[in-house]
mmCIF file of C-alpha atoms and ligand atoms in Angstrom:
data_model
loop_
_atom_site.group_PDB
_atom_site.id
_atom_site.type_symbol
_atom_site.label_atom_id
_atom_site.label_comp_id
_atom_site.label_asym_id
_atom_site.label_seq_id
_atom_site.Cartn_x
_atom_site.Cartn_y
_atom_site.Cartn_z
ATOM 1 C CA MET H 1 22.308 134.198 110.397
ATOM 2 C CA MET H 2 23.522 130.617 110.433
ATOM 3 C CA ARG H 3 21.744 128.317 108.025
ATOM 4 C CA PRO H 4 19.881 125.476 109.741
ATOM 5 C CA LEU H 5 21.640 122.156 109.700
ATOM 6 C CA ILE H 6 19.871 119.772 107.329
ATOM 7 C CA TYR H 7 20.395 116.831 109.716
ATOM 8 C CA ASP H 8 18.363 118.696 112.352
ATOM 9 C CA LEU H 9 15.211 118.239 110.260
ATOM 10 C CA ASP H 10 12.947 115.239 110.282
ATOM 11 C CA GLN H 11 11.133 114.228 107.133
ATOM 12 C CA THR H 12 8.048 116.311 107.929
ATOM 13 C CA ASP H 13 10.114 119.470 108.528
ATOM 14 C CA LEU H 14 11.916 118.958 105.248
ATOM 15 C CA SER H 15 8.631 118.425 103.358
ATOM 16 C CA GLN H 16 7.274 121.656 104.804
ATOM 17 C CA HIS H 17 10.311 123.593 103.592
ATOM 18 C CA LEU H 18 10.045 122.084 100.128
ATOM 19 C CA GLU H 19 6.330 122.817 99.992
ATOM 20 C CA SER H 20 6.943 126.437 100.956
ATOM 21 C CA TRP H 21 9.342 126.687 98.016
ATOM 22 C CA GLY H 22 6.587 125.374 95.723
ATOM 23 C CA GLN H 23 8.303 122.030 95.141
ATOM 24 C CA PRO H 24 6.393 118.791 94.565
ATOM 25 C CA ALA H 25 6.194 116.400 97.545
ATOM 26 C CA TYR H 26 8.450 113.768 95.980
ATOM 27 C CA ARG H 27 11.415 116.153 96.090
ATOM 28 C CA ALA H 28 11.568 115.880 99.898
ATOM 29 C CA ARG H 29 11.657 112.097 99.616
ATOM 30 C CA GLN H 30 14.453 112.303 97.040
ATOM 31 C CA ILE H 31 16.508 114.530 99.319
ATOM 32 C CA TRP H 32 15.814 112.242 102.289
ATOM 33 C CA ARG H 33 16.999 109.220 100.331
ATOM 34 C CA GLY H 34 20.059 111.120 99.147
ATOM 35 C CA LEU H 35 21.009 111.999 102.706
ATOM 36 C CA TYR H 36 20.226 108.729 104.456
ATOM 37 C CA GLN H 37 20.478 106.014 101.816
ATOM 38 C CA ASN H 38 23.137 107.366 99.463
ATOM 39 C CA PHE H 39 25.067 109.185 102.229
ATOM 40 C CA TRP H 40 25.449 112.313 100.128
ATOM 41 C CA VAL H 41 26.971 115.192 102.057
ATOM 42 C CA ARG H 42 27.130 118.070 99.593
ATOM 43 C CA PRO H 43 24.268 119.634 97.617
ATOM 44 C CA GLU H 44 26.119 119.031 94.326
ATOM 45 C CA GLU H 45 26.009 115.284 94.950
ATOM 46 C CA PHE H 46 22.211 115.343 94.643
ATOM 47 C CA THR H 47 22.252 114.510 90.958
ATOM 48 C CA ASN H 48 18.620 113.402 91.209
ATOM 49 C CA LEU H 49 17.570 117.040 91.647
ATOM 50 C CA PRO H 50 17.376 119.931 89.167
ATOM 51 C CA ALA H 51 20.352 122.285 89.410
ATOM 52 C CA ALA H 52 18.217 125.179 90.656
ATOM 53 C CA LEU H 53 16.985 123.119 93.590
ATOM 54 C CA ARG H 54 20.521 122.016 94.454
ATOM 55 C CA LEU H 55 21.452 125.685 94.606
ATOM 56 C CA LYS H 56 18.455 126.480 96.789
ATOM 57 C CA LEU H 57 19.441 123.697 99.197
ATOM 58 C CA GLU H 58 22.914 125.130 99.389
ATOM 59 C CA GLU H 59 21.544 128.600 100.170
ATOM 60 C CA GLU H 60 19.029 127.479 102.760
ATOM 61 C CA PHE H 61 20.785 124.724 104.680
ATOM 62 C CA SER H 62 24.127 123.822 106.109
ATOM 63 C CA PHE H 63 25.217 120.292 105.233
ATOM 64 C CA GLU H 64 28.374 120.329 107.274
ATOM 65 C CA ALA H 65 27.660 119.597 110.917
ATOM 66 C CA LEU H 66 31.112 118.340 111.737
ATOM 67 C CA SER H 67 34.540 118.535 110.195
ATOM 68 C CA PRO H 68 37.068 115.884 111.092
ATOM 69 C CA ILE H 69 40.188 117.485 112.549
ATOM 70 C CA THR H 70 42.096 114.487 113.839
ATOM 71 C CA ILE H 71 41.705 110.862 112.782
ATOM 72 C CA LEU H 72 43.518 108.217 114.784
ATOM 73 C CA GLU H 73 43.773 104.554 113.827
ATOM 74 C CA SER H 74 44.705 101.934 116.428
ATOM 75 C CA SER H 75 47.830 99.883 115.761
ATOM 76 C CA ASP H 76 45.721 96.907 114.607
ATOM 77 C CA GLY H 77 43.789 99.201 112.245
ATOM 78 C CA ARG H 78 40.408 98.105 113.592
ATOM 79 C CA THR H 79 39.561 101.078 115.778
ATOM 80 C CA THR H 80 39.206 104.563 114.322
ATOM 81 C CA LYS H 81 38.696 107.591 116.443
ATOM 82 C CA THR H 82 37.717 110.906 114.931
ATOM 83 C CA LEU H 83 37.867 114.269 116.617
ATOM 84 C CA PHE H 84 35.320 116.589 114.993
ATOM 85 C CA ARG H 85 35.015 120.325 115.086
ATOM 86 C CA LEU H 86 31.480 121.683 115.336
ATOM 87 C CA LYS H 87 30.262 124.936 113.765
ATOM 88 C CA ASP H 88 31.014 126.868 116.954
ATOM 89 C CA GLU H 89 34.580 125.501 117.186
ATOM 90 C CA GLN H 90 33.735 123.093 119.987
ATOM 91 C CA ALA H 91 35.125 119.562 119.652
ATOM 92 C CA ILE H 92 33.565 116.126 120.077
ATOM 93 C CA GLU H 93 34.671 112.634 119.204
ATOM 94 C CA ALA H 94 33.208 109.407 117.886
ATOM 95 C CA VAL H 95 34.869 105.996 117.745
ATOM 96 C CA LEU H 96 34.366 103.138 115.302
ATOM 97 C CA MET H 97 35.260 99.591 116.350
ATOM 98 C CA ARG H 98 35.457 97.035 113.556
ATOM 99 C CA TYR H 99 34.962 93.386 114.527
ATOM 100 C CA ASP H 100 34.847 90.410 112.200
ATOM 101 C CA ARG H 101 31.223 90.875 111.324
ATOM 102 C CA ARG H 102 30.048 93.819 113.376
ATOM 103 C CA CYS H 103 30.970 97.471 113.198
ATOM 104 C CA THR H 104 30.101 99.280 116.397
ATOM 105 C CA LEU H 105 30.033 103.040 116.535
ATOM 106 C CA CYS H 106 30.330 105.018 119.773
ATOM 107 C CA ILE H 107 28.826 108.522 119.556
ATOM 108 C CA SER H 108 28.636 111.669 121.698
ATOM 109 C CA THR H 109 25.572 113.606 122.887
ATOM 110 C CA GLN H 110 27.155 116.636 124.557
ATOM 111 C CA VAL H 111 30.321 118.707 124.488
ATOM 112 C CA GLY H 112 31.734 117.780 127.885
ATOM 113 C CA CYS H 113 29.454 116.518 130.650
ATOM 114 C CA ALA H 114 27.892 118.021 133.754
ATOM 115 C CA MET H 115 27.973 114.823 135.811
ATOM 116 C CA GLY H 116 31.595 115.102 136.923
ATOM 117 C CA CYS H 117 32.430 111.404 137.358
ATOM 118 C CA VAL H 118 35.994 111.560 138.651
ATOM 119 C CA PHE H 119 37.507 108.804 136.486
ATOM 120 C CA CYS H 120 36.063 110.089 133.218
ATOM 121 C CA ALA H 121 37.986 112.364 130.834
ATOM 122 C CA THR H 122 34.728 113.971 129.660
ATOM 123 C CA GLY H 123 33.590 114.553 133.226
ATOM 124 C CA GLN H 124 36.938 116.169 133.977
ATOM 125 C CA MET H 125 36.379 118.800 131.274
ATOM 126 C CA GLY H 126 33.017 120.007 132.627
ATOM 127 C CA PHE H 127 29.869 120.812 130.651
ATOM 128 C CA HIS H 128 30.043 122.982 127.532
ATOM 129 C CA ARG H 129 26.757 122.378 125.694
ATOM 130 C CA HIS H 130 24.190 119.881 124.442
ATOM 131 C CA LEU H 131 24.522 118.575 120.900
ATOM 132 C CA THR H 132 21.538 119.121 118.612
ATOM 133 C CA SER H 133 19.796 116.039 117.251
ATOM 134 C CA GLY H 134 21.394 116.778 113.871
ATOM 135 C CA GLU H 135 24.891 116.827 115.330
ATOM 136 C CA ILE H 136 24.216 113.412 116.864
ATOM 137 C CA VAL H 137 22.790 112.074 113.584
ATOM 138 C CA ALA H 138 25.721 113.486 111.603
ATOM 139 C CA GLN H 139 28.258 111.397 113.569
ATOM 140 C CA VAL H 140 26.499 108.237 112.439
ATOM 141 C CA MET H 141 26.148 109.407 108.848
ATOM 142 C CA TYR H 142 29.841 110.340 108.688
ATOM 143 C CA TYR H 143 30.846 106.772 109.540
ATOM 144 C CA ALA H 144 28.020 105.244 107.496
ATOM 145 C CA ARG H 145 29.481 106.942 104.414
ATOM 146 C CA LYS H 146 33.021 105.931 105.286
ATOM 147 C CA LEU H 147 32.055 102.281 105.867
ATOM 148 C CA HIS H 148 29.915 102.222 102.730
ATOM 149 C CA ALA H 149 33.054 103.039 100.762
ATOM 150 C CA GLU H 150 34.709 99.987 102.411
ATOM 151 C CA GLY H 151 31.734 97.766 101.476
ATOM 152 C CA ARG H 152 30.669 97.567 105.096
ATOM 153 C CA SER H 153 28.025 99.203 107.260
ATOM 154 C CA VAL H 154 27.395 100.273 110.827
ATOM 155 C CA THR H 155 25.740 97.381 112.675
ATOM 156 C CA ASN H 156 25.489 98.823 116.212
ATOM 157 C CA VAL H 157 25.482 102.277 117.731
ATOM 158 C CA VAL H 158 26.350 102.789 121.379
ATOM 159 C CA VAL H 159 25.561 106.165 122.897
ATOM 160 C CA MET H 160 28.589 106.027 125.162
ATOM 161 C CA GLY H 161 30.806 108.797 123.874
ATOM 162 C CA MET H 162 31.047 112.228 125.434
ATOM 163 C CA GLY H 163 28.134 113.422 127.514
ATOM 164 C CA GLU H 164 25.169 112.116 129.430
ATOM 165 C CA PRO H 165 22.413 111.191 126.943
ATOM 166 C CA PHE H 166 19.624 111.377 129.538
ATOM 167 C CA HIS H 167 20.674 114.966 130.351
ATOM 168 C CA ASN H 168 20.024 115.711 126.650
ATOM 169 C CA TYR H 169 17.077 113.347 126.406
ATOM 170 C CA ASP H 170 14.933 114.980 123.726
ATOM 171 C CA ASN H 171 17.734 115.549 121.236
ATOM 172 C CA THR H 172 19.139 112.063 121.787
ATOM 173 C CA MET H 173 15.774 110.384 121.212
ATOM 174 C CA ALA H 174 15.015 112.646 118.219
ATOM 175 C CA ALA H 175 18.345 111.550 116.695
ATOM 176 C CA ILE H 176 17.547 107.880 117.278
ATOM 177 C CA ASP H 177 14.081 108.311 115.772
ATOM 178 C CA ARG H 178 15.503 110.070 112.719
ATOM 179 C CA LEU H 179 18.097 107.338 112.132
ATOM 180 C CA ASN H 180 15.350 104.774 112.654
ATOM 181 C CA ASP H 181 13.095 106.263 109.924
ATOM 182 C CA ALA H 182 12.182 103.425 107.548
ATOM 183 C CA GLU H 183 12.333 105.723 104.514
ATOM 184 C CA GLY H 184 15.749 107.004 105.523
ATOM 185 C CA TYR H 185 18.663 105.271 107.205
ATOM 186 C CA ASN H 186 16.294 102.645 108.649
ATOM 187 C CA PHE H 187 18.618 101.714 111.497
ATOM 188 C CA GLY H 188 16.799 99.304 113.828
ATOM 189 C CA ALA H 189 16.024 100.574 117.334
ATOM 190 C CA ARG H 190 17.348 97.337 118.839
ATOM 191 C CA ARG H 191 20.768 98.083 117.391
ATOM 192 C CA PHE H 192 21.137 101.174 119.609
ATOM 193 C CA THR H 193 22.352 101.094 123.212
ATOM 194 C CA VAL H 194 21.964 104.181 125.368
ATOM 195 C CA SER H 195 24.141 104.406 128.460
ATOM 196 C CA THR H 196 23.213 106.589 131.434
ATOM 197 C CA VAL H 197 24.858 107.469 134.716
ATOM 198 C CA GLY H 198 21.446 106.778 136.284
ATOM 199 C CA LEU H 199 19.122 109.802 136.016
ATOM 200 C CA VAL H 200 16.124 108.128 137.640
ATOM 201 C CA PRO H 201 13.276 110.306 136.251
ATOM 202 C CA MET H 202 14.616 109.761 132.731
ATOM 203 C CA ILE H 203 14.998 106.012 133.238
ATOM 204 C CA ARG H 204 11.318 106.043 134.205
ATOM 205 C CA ARG H 205 10.381 108.119 131.177
ATOM 206 C CA PHE H 206 12.384 105.820 128.918
ATOM 207 C CA ALA H 207 10.553 102.819 130.417
ATOM 208 C CA GLU H 208 7.162 104.443 129.805
ATOM 209 C CA GLU H 209 8.020 105.079 126.169
ATOM 210 C CA LYS H 210 8.653 101.347 125.767
ATOM 211 C CA ARG H 211 11.389 101.876 123.233
ATOM 212 C CA GLN H 212 13.203 98.914 121.695
ATOM 213 C CA VAL H 213 16.528 100.656 122.303
ATOM 214 C CA ASN H 214 18.876 98.841 124.728
ATOM 215 C CA LEU H 215 19.588 100.462 128.064
ATOM 216 C CA ALA H 216 22.862 100.401 130.010
ATOM 217 C CA ILE H 217 23.406 101.878 133.463
ATOM 218 C CA SER H 218 26.845 103.009 134.652
ATOM 219 C CA LEU H 219 26.769 101.716 138.199
ATOM 220 C CA HIS H 220 30.457 101.238 139.180
ATOM 221 C CA ALA H 221 29.671 100.729 142.869
ATOM 222 C CA ALA H 222 27.075 98.717 144.774
ATOM 223 C CA GLU H 223 26.577 101.116 147.677
ATOM 224 C CA ASP H 224 26.216 104.870 148.030
ATOM 225 C CA ALA H 225 29.302 105.596 150.140
ATOM 226 C CA LEU H 226 31.704 104.211 147.552
ATOM 227 C CA ARG H 227 29.699 105.440 144.564
ATOM 228 C CA LEU H 228 29.670 108.969 145.980
ATOM 229 C CA THR H 229 33.456 109.127 145.919
ATOM 230 C CA MET H 230 33.396 108.565 142.149
ATOM 231 C CA LEU H 231 29.980 109.639 140.792
ATOM 232 C CA PRO H 232 28.681 112.890 142.368
ATOM 233 C CA ILE H 233 25.181 112.236 140.950
ATOM 234 C CA THR H 234 24.803 109.660 143.739
ATOM 235 C CA LYS H 235 23.923 112.623 146.008
ATOM 236 C CA LYS H 236 20.753 113.024 143.980
ATOM 237 C CA TYR H 237 19.868 109.410 143.167
ATOM 238 C CA THR H 238 20.909 106.575 145.443
ATOM 239 C CA VAL H 239 21.990 103.150 144.209
ATOM 240 C CA ASP H 240 18.744 101.655 145.531
ATOM 241 C CA GLU H 241 16.622 104.289 143.757
ATOM 242 C CA ILE H 242 18.454 103.595 140.512
ATOM 243 C CA LEU H 243 17.994 99.848 140.908
ATOM 244 C CA ALA H 244 14.283 100.289 141.718
ATOM 245 C CA SER H 245 13.822 102.263 138.484
ATOM 246 C CA CYS H 246 15.733 99.528 136.618
ATOM 247 C CA ASP H 247 13.441 96.902 138.090
ATOM 248 C CA ASP H 248 10.407 98.871 136.866
ATOM 249 C CA TYR H 249 12.025 99.259 133.458
ATOM 250 C CA VAL H 250 12.514 95.512 133.092
ATOM 251 C CA ARG H 251 8.938 94.887 134.254
ATOM 252 C CA ALA H 252 7.508 97.462 131.834
ATOM 253 C CA THR H 253 9.501 96.398 128.780
ATOM 254 C CA GLY H 254 10.545 92.786 129.369
ATOM 255 C CA ARG H 255 13.974 93.871 128.196
ATOM 256 C CA ARG H 256 17.293 92.945 129.769
ATOM 257 C CA ILE H 257 19.306 95.778 131.259
ATOM 258 C CA THR H 258 23.103 96.118 131.255
ATOM 259 C CA PHE H 259 25.181 97.441 134.136
ATOM 260 C CA GLU H 260 28.558 98.939 133.392
ATOM 261 C CA TRP H 261 31.389 98.703 135.819
ATOM 262 C CA ALA H 262 34.856 100.218 135.286
ATOM 263 C CA LEU H 263 37.103 97.978 137.384
ATOM 264 C CA ILE H 264 39.432 100.120 139.493
ATOM 265 C CA ARG H 265 42.117 98.259 141.398
ATOM 266 C CA GLU H 266 41.444 97.853 145.126
ATOM 267 C CA VAL H 267 38.505 100.269 144.833
ATOM 268 C CA ASN H 268 35.507 98.543 143.246
ATOM 269 C CA ASP H 269 37.092 95.276 142.059
ATOM 270 C CA THR H 270 36.951 93.708 145.522
ATOM 271 C CA PRO H 271 35.128 90.485 146.440
ATOM 272 C CA GLU H 272 32.996 92.552 148.866
ATOM 273 C CA GLN H 273 31.713 94.800 146.061
ATOM 274 C CA ALA H 274 31.073 91.776 143.854
ATOM 275 C CA ARG H 275 29.050 90.053 146.589
ATOM 276 C CA LEU H 276 27.126 93.221 147.421
ATOM 277 C CA LEU H 277 26.340 93.747 143.738
ATOM 278 C CA ALA H 278 25.269 90.137 143.272
ATOM 279 C CA GLY H 279 22.871 90.495 146.213
ATOM 280 C CA LYS H 280 21.328 93.683 144.805
ATOM 281 C CA LEU H 281 20.910 92.373 141.261
ATOM 282 C CA LYS H 282 19.406 89.030 142.264
ATOM 283 C CA GLY H 283 16.222 88.324 140.340
ATOM 284 C CA LEU H 284 16.695 91.210 137.887
ATOM 285 C CA LEU H 285 16.905 90.440 134.156
ATOM 286 C CA CYS H 286 20.347 91.895 133.635
ATOM 287 C CA HIS H 287 23.943 91.519 132.606
ATOM 288 C CA VAL H 288 27.111 93.109 133.997
ATOM 289 C CA ASN H 289 29.693 94.518 131.599
ATOM 290 C CA ALA H 290 32.914 95.025 133.488
ATOM 291 C CA ILE H 291 35.824 96.792 131.832
ATOM 292 C CA PRO H 292 39.230 97.559 133.326
ATOM 293 C CA LEU H 293 39.540 101.289 134.029
ATOM 294 C CA ASN H 294 41.075 103.304 131.247
ATOM 295 C CA PRO H 295 43.475 105.542 133.178
ATOM 296 C CA THR H 296 42.999 109.295 132.649
ATOM 297 C CA GLN H 297 45.152 112.290 133.564
ATOM 298 C CA GLY H 298 42.846 113.682 136.209
ATOM 299 C CA PHE H 299 42.340 110.501 138.234
ATOM 300 C CA SER H 300 44.885 108.518 140.177
ATOM 301 C CA GLY H 301 42.976 105.187 140.195
ATOM 302 C CA GLN H 302 44.558 102.211 138.435
ATOM 303 C CA ALA H 303 43.115 99.558 136.179
ATOM 304 C CA THR H 304 42.316 96.225 137.784
ATOM 305 C CA THR H 305 44.462 93.191 137.044
ATOM 306 C CA ARG H 306 43.367 90.194 134.989
ATOM 307 C CA GLU H 307 43.239 87.991 138.103
ATOM 308 C CA ARG H 308 41.139 90.422 140.109
ATOM 309 C CA ALA H 309 38.780 90.944 137.169
ATOM 310 C CA GLU H 310 38.333 87.176 136.814
ATOM 311 C CA ALA H 311 37.636 86.803 140.534
ATOM 312 C CA PHE H 312 35.036 89.600 140.371
ATOM 313 C CA LYS H 313 33.327 87.932 137.454
ATOM 314 C CA GLU H 314 33.371 84.505 139.121
ATOM 315 C CA ILE H 315 31.565 85.789 142.209
ATOM 316 C CA LEU H 316 28.808 87.288 140.061
ATOM 317 C CA ASN H 317 28.531 84.239 137.824
ATOM 318 C CA ALA H 318 28.375 81.904 140.846
ATOM 319 C CA ALA H 319 25.452 83.982 142.134
ATOM 320 C CA GLY H 320 23.698 83.557 138.783
ATOM 321 C CA ILE H 321 24.437 87.046 137.462
ATOM 322 C CA PRO H 322 25.914 86.992 133.955
ATOM 323 C CA CYS H 323 29.086 89.049 133.771
ATOM 324 C CA THR H 324 31.598 89.557 130.996
ATOM 325 C CA ILE H 325 34.935 91.275 131.147
ATOM 326 C CA ARG H 326 35.235 93.457 128.093
ATOM 327 C CA LEU H 327 38.543 94.053 126.442
ATOM 328 C CA ARG H 328 39.808 97.555 126.101
ATOM 329 C CA ARG H 329 39.800 98.582 122.479
ATOM 330 C CA GLY H 330 41.874 101.351 121.019
ATOM 331 C CA ILE H 331 43.789 102.051 124.193
ATOM 332 C CA ASP H 332 46.743 103.219 122.101
ATOM 333 C CA ILE H 333 44.640 106.006 120.576
ATOM 334 C CA GLN H 334 42.961 107.243 123.765
ATOM 335 C CA ALA H 335 39.685 105.734 122.634
ATOM 336 C CA GLY H 336 38.311 106.023 126.164
ATOM 337 C CA CYS H 337 35.390 108.368 126.649
ATOM 338 C CA GLY H 338 36.386 111.980 125.954
ATOM 339 C CA GLN H 339 40.099 111.467 126.143
ATOM 340 C CA LEU H 340 40.981 113.070 122.846
ATOM 341 C CA ALA H 341 38.530 115.959 122.976
ATOM 342 C CA SER H 342 39.545 116.950 126.476
ATOM 343 C CA ARG H 343 43.059 117.305 125.175
ATOM 344 C CA ALA H 344 41.912 119.328 122.172
ATOM 345 C CA GLN H 345 40.063 121.761 124.455
ATOM 346 C CA GLY H 346 43.303 122.093 126.406
HETATM 347 N N1 LIG Y 1 27.325 109.419 130.341
HETATM 348 C C1 LIG Y 1 26.972 108.093 130.027
HETATM 349 C C2 LIG Y 1 27.545 107.621 128.710
HETATM 350 C C3 LIG Y 1 28.953 108.030 128.372
HETATM 351 S S1 LIG Y 1 30.235 107.288 129.336
HETATM 352 C C4 LIG Y 1 27.362 107.154 131.139
HETATM 353 O O1 LIG Y 1 28.097 107.574 132.036
HETATM 354 O O2 LIG Y 1 26.900 106.027 131.127
HETATM 355 C C5 LIG Y 1 30.251 105.607 128.743
HETATM 356 C C6 LIG Y 1 30.823 104.620 129.712
HETATM 357 O O3 LIG Y 1 32.232 104.783 129.863
HETATM 358 C C7 LIG Y 1 30.217 104.732 131.105
HETATM 359 O O4 LIG Y 1 29.919 103.447 131.608
HETATM 360 C C8 LIG Y 1 31.346 105.362 131.864
HETATM 361 O O5 LIG Y 1 31.229 105.141 133.240
HETATM 362 C C9 LIG Y 1 32.549 104.698 131.224
HETATM 363 N N2 LIG Y 1 33.825 105.362 131.484
HETATM 364 C C10 LIG Y 1 34.077 106.681 131.585
HETATM 365 N N3 LIG Y 1 35.379 106.907 131.820
HETATM 366 C C11 LIG Y 1 35.972 105.686 131.872
HETATM 367 C C12 LIG Y 1 37.311 105.239 132.100
HETATM 368 N N4 LIG Y 1 38.287 106.112 132.323
HETATM 369 N N5 LIG Y 1 37.553 103.911 132.083
HETATM 370 C C13 LIG Y 1 36.549 103.031 131.853
HETATM 371 N N6 LIG Y 1 35.277 103.375 131.624
HETATM 372 C C14 LIG Y 1 34.988 104.692 131.655
HETATM 373 FE FE1 LIG Y 2 29.430 112.094 132.109
HETATM 374 FE FE2 LIG Y 2 29.243 109.462 131.671
HETATM 375 FE FE3 LIG Y 2 31.638 110.645 131.964
HETATM 376 FE FE4 LIG Y 2 30.029 110.414 134.054
HETATM 377 S S1 LIG Y 2 30.970 108.730 132.907
HETATM 378 S S2 LIG Y 2 31.156 112.247 133.490
HETATM 379 S S3 LIG Y 2 28.045 110.688 133.130
HETATM 380 S S4 LIG Y 2 30.198 110.989 130.333
#
């Protein structure tokens, strides 16, 4: 039988294991600190424990959730993308973007994705499986350790890698809660951003839970007809239903919501779409993050041009909707969502 992954446990689970082995309660806290404050990844690193207990840990748990198989650095050295192999030989990726002061990490929640958005490399590979909470946590701890060695730390985590986090809601939230644990990694909830394609019931659940985590919605089109050609989920949840749930979210939490928009030339970067979007977002506490499309093999759409992106932004801004055009980072290492892993899976 496969040993349970240690990152799948929360502090209570770990305490219960230790108790069942007849260990004093403080041992669980020592292990927790070792994992989440010292970033230890092998039982032998736990020098604060007696040798017999280190051995027991080794026998009972797996510490290796992911092994890096390919590491790509962008030409400017600031973006690192890692392709990891999971225990069952599946592959996922996580990307680190270093800025002057911030270090933003982009993590995955599933192998592949069931949502089938046509422009997305992950969508093009189909759904393989959900990640466990521990596999999500382990991506953050891998980079936390790496950055620690550079004298830096992760400052923001965006859940925008492979997969749809609201399709794997429980494991994603369990991972966030575990990383948030004050006696462990203590990563502030406000430093997470979860991005969803717009699963309305889950947006509502997220709103009810009143989490401090930031929410982003991948909208990409302001009306159903156009959105349907790119995001099949539109059959299930219309643009207006998504926006109504966003409105309720903002009301319930008082938090600003972000809309993501991949600008595709002559498709959704038109003045008409910008005006339609501005009309629909009027009065909502929100922000639009537009990013030129990252071209993928399975989709013929092109990235917008600088001029068209500027014009799109101007229309929104003039209507009082804040909009920023984000720069593409790591384009030379296929840092777009799922681009490396979809290649690895062939
Ligand atoms: N499934 C979630 C989170 C992962 S995708 C979601 O869809 O929101 C993260 C973001 O990358 C989404 O906004 C998605 O629409 C966008 N994206 C996917 N493929 C892209 C591409 N080829 N170019 C630009 N953005 C892309
Ligand atoms: Fe899935 Fe998000 Fe890609 Fe759509 S854009 S296929 S929801 S990962």
